[in-house]
XYZ file of C-alpha atoms in Angstrom:
351
model
C -0.098 -0.716 0.137
C 2.924 2.216 1.414
C 4.503 1.548 -2.943
C 1.567 2.829 -4.284
C 1.247 5.757 -2.929
C 4.938 6.456 -3.740
C 4.146 5.503 -7.001
C 1.395 7.953 -7.394
C 3.106 10.695 -6.386
C 5.343 10.702 -8.611
C 3.030 10.403 -11.237
C 1.004 12.783 -10.011
C 4.536 14.676 -9.990
C 5.581 14.248 -13.617
C 2.009 15.161 -14.734
C 2.901 18.523 -13.051
C 6.155 18.750 -14.608
C 5.123 18.047 -17.893
C 1.654 20.000 -17.500
C 5.094 23.743 -17.031
C 6.851 22.162 -19.938
C 3.820 22.659 -22.312
C 2.022 25.799 -20.495
C 5.847 26.795 -21.392
C 5.743 26.191 -24.727
C 2.581 27.317 -26.146
C 3.868 30.890 -24.856
C 4.695 33.170 -27.777
C 8.197 34.037 -28.351
C 9.852 37.538 -27.445
C 11.764 39.595 -30.412
C 14.661 40.062 -29.426
C 14.823 44.259 -30.353
C 18.105 45.373 -31.913
C 19.930 48.031 -29.756
C 21.121 50.496 -32.736
C 24.618 51.598 -31.892
C 25.357 55.325 -32.008
C 27.757 56.853 -34.266
C 30.107 60.089 -33.760
C 28.639 63.714 -35.323
C 31.165 63.995 -37.978
C 30.533 67.665 -39.200
C 30.386 66.425 -43.020
C 31.508 69.612 -45.509
C 28.538 71.110 -47.953
C 29.775 72.413 -51.043
C 28.933 75.318 -51.752
C 26.239 76.094 -54.003
C 27.517 78.263 -57.105
C 24.881 80.710 -58.180
C 25.335 81.031 -62.296
C 23.762 84.697 -63.337
C 23.066 85.343 -67.059
C 24.532 88.491 -67.615
C 22.210 91.205 -68.709
C 22.146 92.778 -72.453
C 24.547 95.752 -72.384
C 21.400 98.101 -74.072
C 22.172 99.713 -78.039
C 23.408 102.788 -77.616
C 20.371 105.818 -78.077
C 20.989 108.217 -81.012
C 22.133 111.206 -79.658
C 21.219 114.803 -80.448
C 24.183 117.581 -80.146
C 24.444 121.043 -79.812
C 27.352 122.638 -80.258
C 28.398 126.331 -79.428
C 30.841 128.233 -80.740
C 31.979 132.013 -80.119
C 30.127 134.934 -81.277
C 26.807 133.174 -80.014
C 23.862 134.877 -78.754
C 22.328 133.492 -76.357
C 18.913 133.531 -76.888
C 19.847 131.647 -80.028
C 20.862 128.941 -78.705
C 18.293 128.957 -75.613
C 15.470 128.621 -78.360
C 17.731 125.837 -80.018
C 18.210 123.857 -76.555
C 14.769 123.824 -75.697
C 13.299 123.300 -80.005
C 16.610 120.278 -79.512
C 15.328 118.679 -76.255
C 11.583 118.210 -77.323
C 11.853 116.605 -80.252
C 14.842 114.311 -79.369
C 12.520 113.108 -76.451
C 9.597 112.624 -79.335
C 12.213 111.089 -81.707
C 13.593 108.462 -78.747
C 16.997 109.899 -78.937
C 19.880 111.700 -76.098
C 20.074 114.995 -76.162
C 23.655 116.764 -74.999
C 25.343 120.227 -75.197
C 28.689 120.894 -75.870
C 30.348 123.831 -76.740
C 33.349 123.292 -79.192
C 33.830 120.745 -81.748
C 36.341 118.057 -82.048
C 35.566 114.795 -84.261
C 36.062 112.305 -81.460
C 33.450 113.825 -80.072
C 31.167 112.238 -83.131
C 30.683 108.939 -81.896
C 28.561 106.177 -83.631
C 25.585 106.853 -81.856
C 25.637 110.531 -82.826
C 22.751 110.920 -85.555
C 22.073 115.325 -85.459
C 25.162 117.499 -85.006
C 23.244 121.544 -84.538
C 25.946 124.437 -84.513
C 25.152 127.484 -82.726
C 27.276 131.205 -83.965
C 31.223 130.819 -85.203
C 34.059 129.118 -86.291
C 32.959 125.333 -85.648
C 33.374 124.405 -89.802
C 31.338 121.908 -89.939
C 30.497 122.081 -93.633
C 34.618 120.569 -93.376
C 33.337 118.187 -90.577
C 29.407 116.894 -92.830
C 32.149 115.762 -95.238
C 34.339 113.108 -93.744
C 30.696 112.034 -91.425
C 27.938 111.874 -93.683
C 25.849 109.465 -91.949
C 25.228 112.427 -89.185
C 23.225 115.196 -89.917
C 24.233 118.824 -89.047
C 22.611 122.197 -89.167
C 24.783 125.597 -88.670
C 23.073 128.575 -87.238
C 23.994 132.137 -86.735
C 27.045 131.131 -89.179
C 28.114 133.689 -91.484
C 30.495 131.040 -93.204
C 28.554 127.941 -93.239
C 26.545 126.765 -97.261
C 23.825 124.145 -97.443
C 25.966 120.631 -99.163
C 24.638 117.193 -98.400
C 24.144 116.443 -95.682
C 24.495 120.540 -94.159
C 21.967 123.185 -93.950
C 21.775 126.432 -92.762
C 18.846 128.080 -90.736
C 19.199 132.051 -91.195
C 22.235 134.577 -92.714
C 23.857 136.677 -90.258
C 24.358 139.144 -93.073
C 20.967 139.824 -94.444
C 19.037 138.986 -90.145
C 21.271 142.080 -89.093
C 20.100 144.607 -91.190
C 16.767 142.932 -91.049
C 16.670 142.780 -86.914
C 18.177 147.191 -88.138
C 14.775 148.080 -90.165
C 12.598 146.763 -87.553
C 14.325 148.465 -84.736
C 12.871 151.582 -87.324
C 9.590 150.593 -87.069
C 9.066 149.519 -83.765
C 10.847 152.790 -82.932
C 8.989 155.182 -85.397
C 4.963 152.652 -84.089
C 5.763 153.423 -80.925
C 6.960 156.928 -80.881
C 4.145 159.648 -80.075
C 5.828 162.596 -81.848
C 8.247 160.403 -84.549
C 11.300 162.381 -82.657
C 13.673 158.766 -83.039
C 17.571 158.582 -83.200
C 20.156 155.143 -83.376
C 23.416 154.460 -82.472
C 25.423 152.520 -83.881
C 28.480 150.982 -83.500
C 31.889 152.305 -85.132
C 33.988 148.867 -85.497
C 31.055 147.027 -87.600
C 32.138 146.970 -90.820
C 28.093 147.494 -92.405
C 27.747 150.227 -90.286
C 26.342 152.373 -92.456
C 23.206 150.041 -95.061
C 22.472 149.001 -90.565
C 21.665 153.186 -90.135
C 19.871 153.430 -93.109
C 17.678 149.988 -93.223
C 17.044 152.198 -89.166
C 15.969 154.642 -91.329
C 13.785 152.620 -94.013
C 12.317 150.819 -91.550
C 10.791 154.226 -89.601
C 9.575 155.210 -92.365
C 7.807 152.046 -93.860
C 5.913 154.378 -90.745
C 6.459 157.382 -90.039
C 7.355 158.914 -94.059
C 8.981 162.440 -93.684
C 8.539 161.676 -90.058
C 7.601 164.904 -89.081
C 7.743 166.578 -85.500
C 4.109 167.951 -83.836
C 5.443 169.622 -81.050
C 9.432 172.303 -80.690
C 11.847 171.128 -81.052
C 11.564 170.235 -84.346
C 14.453 168.666 -85.850
C 15.513 166.423 -89.152
C 14.188 162.709 -87.462
C 15.272 159.729 -87.508
C 18.661 160.358 -86.587
C 21.657 157.986 -86.141
C 25.275 157.636 -85.150
C 28.385 155.496 -85.047
C 30.142 155.428 -81.829
C 32.393 153.686 -81.554
C 33.021 151.751 -78.064
C 35.182 152.785 -76.303
C 34.138 156.509 -76.757
C 30.673 155.371 -75.568
C 32.196 153.668 -72.618
C 33.530 157.366 -71.856
C 32.023 159.888 -72.593
C 27.491 158.228 -72.863
C 26.507 160.371 -70.434
C 27.162 163.837 -72.431
C 26.811 161.608 -76.094
C 23.110 160.306 -74.545
C 22.542 163.152 -72.836
C 22.524 165.383 -76.712
C 19.383 163.200 -77.354
C 17.774 164.323 -74.155
C 17.823 167.357 -75.060
C 16.183 167.461 -78.398
C 13.160 165.912 -76.667
C 14.045 161.850 -78.499
C 11.909 159.636 -77.049
C 12.973 156.606 -78.736
C 16.060 155.180 -78.999
C 17.448 151.740 -81.060
C 20.583 150.742 -78.947
C 22.900 148.642 -81.408
C 23.865 145.337 -79.291
C 27.288 146.008 -79.361
C 27.323 149.083 -77.049
C 24.701 147.332 -75.064
C 26.473 147.719 -71.034
C 24.147 148.518 -68.495
C 25.538 151.653 -67.206
C 24.433 152.493 -70.384
C 20.379 151.113 -69.851
C 20.814 152.838 -66.867
C 21.307 156.344 -67.331
C 18.773 155.354 -71.070
C 16.774 155.293 -67.996
C 17.192 157.356 -65.652
C 16.783 160.331 -68.298
C 13.373 158.806 -68.961
C 14.540 157.770 -72.882
C 12.679 154.783 -74.573
C 14.889 151.412 -75.491
C 14.598 148.805 -78.164
C 17.910 147.039 -78.960
C 18.823 143.290 -79.821
C 20.696 143.157 -76.848
C 18.402 141.916 -73.931
C 18.563 144.207 -70.846
C 20.946 143.084 -68.049
C 17.675 143.038 -66.073
C 14.977 144.255 -66.212
C 14.465 148.091 -67.111
C 11.002 150.354 -67.205
C 11.442 152.401 -70.483
C 12.803 148.605 -72.344
C 10.360 148.281 -75.184
C 11.652 145.362 -76.531
C 14.726 143.793 -78.220
C 14.789 142.312 -81.511
C 15.829 138.721 -81.829
C 16.117 135.790 -84.174
C 14.154 132.815 -83.539
C 15.607 129.695 -84.842
C 13.462 127.054 -83.130
C 10.596 126.902 -85.756
C 13.028 125.746 -89.110
C 13.934 123.061 -86.940
C 11.640 121.329 -85.914
C 10.469 122.398 -89.699
C 12.981 120.581 -90.885
C 13.248 118.054 -87.997
C 12.096 114.468 -90.100
C 14.421 115.953 -92.526
C 17.636 115.748 -90.267
C 16.957 112.011 -88.901
C 16.293 111.037 -91.766
C 19.502 112.195 -93.491
C 17.367 114.499 -96.013
C 19.974 116.440 -98.118
C 20.429 119.894 -96.766
C 18.525 123.428 -96.634
C 18.195 126.535 -96.808
C 16.273 128.029 -94.314
C 15.342 131.563 -92.585
C 15.577 132.486 -88.653
C 12.531 133.734 -87.895
C 12.847 137.569 -86.804
C 10.443 137.866 -83.057
C 10.017 140.571 -80.164
C 11.128 139.765 -76.246
C 11.702 141.360 -72.708
C 7.785 143.130 -73.123
C 8.080 143.448 -69.267
C 7.466 147.179 -69.361
C 3.656 147.169 -71.032
C 5.955 149.884 -73.021
C 3.626 148.063 -76.658
C 0.485 147.811 -77.216
C -1.331 144.992 -78.103
C -1.901 146.162 -81.934
C 1.295 147.765 -82.654
C 2.901 144.374 -81.785
C 0.139 143.535 -84.073
C 1.800 145.997 -86.314
C 5.154 144.618 -85.454
C 4.872 140.932 -86.605
C 2.962 141.357 -89.548
C 5.844 143.929 -90.881
C 8.534 140.497 -90.204
C 6.158 138.711 -92.147
C 6.241 140.830 -94.952
C 10.094 141.756 -94.440
C 11.238 138.055 -94.568
C 8.796 136.948 -97.227
C 9.754 139.523 -99.982
C 7.161 141.418 -99.536
C 8.964 144.407 -98.051
C 11.931 145.517 -99.479
C 15.002 146.786 -96.628
C 16.187 148.225 -99.270
C 13.731 150.457 -101.019
C 11.995 153.678 -98.881
C 8.809 154.336 -99.081
């Protein structure tokens, strides 16, 4: 009985052990996870990224208009030419530049039009060597029309026209026809200027009778040296003031601030072809030559490389700020300039 109990116990023990082993075999397997190995951080140099830029195309130089000033330059002509050329160049998408004097190295490939104002520029010689450039001479006594050279105005003609219009303007603004002129003795055309002045006055007043004393023969004129006038201008002006001269034409070569100031002091009104040094209460007007309308008229031919032309400049009246010239008399002045420059009136024929 004891052996049987012991055997039973052994069997029970074996059964429990087997049961435990079977349970352990049925349990799910736990996965084995490999832990990553940490590597030391190493700074890896980064190659710089080169940005490749496409170069911008170099813009082509704009066609250029040059305004060149020479010697013996009339400031009004330069100013009017500059204003007009700036306007025309902008409208044509061209650039504008103003220079003093003219040298061949200034004529770069983009230069298409050269306008010279004044003397000693010799545009005709340059034009032969630069046939692709249109040249314009203004106020030059030596320039001549050529294939690529246009000429605006004629100083020899315009000088006489201005003297004629000075006489006419003096006559139409005078109340008693007492008018006189001072002309530079050094001017080689002084006698022609005096004649033109007198003819211009007589176109309006005929024999120019006076209504009030002192009486005399008018218009009068006198050739005076620039040096003499500079030293004795008071005595000369007093001479005309004593015979009640109302209006005096002063040749631009004799112009000076001192002379203009004294004429204003004694009450003699002034007509001149040179602007006053400052606004004067006795200033009727300045007779000037304006090339701007002629420049505008020939501009299409200039940029199209057309043939050269001879074009007259326009006689105009500036510095009318004093109000001494009425609107009606100004219209008379404008009508006479039109007739004079169209050839309907002759400078050389006394009416």
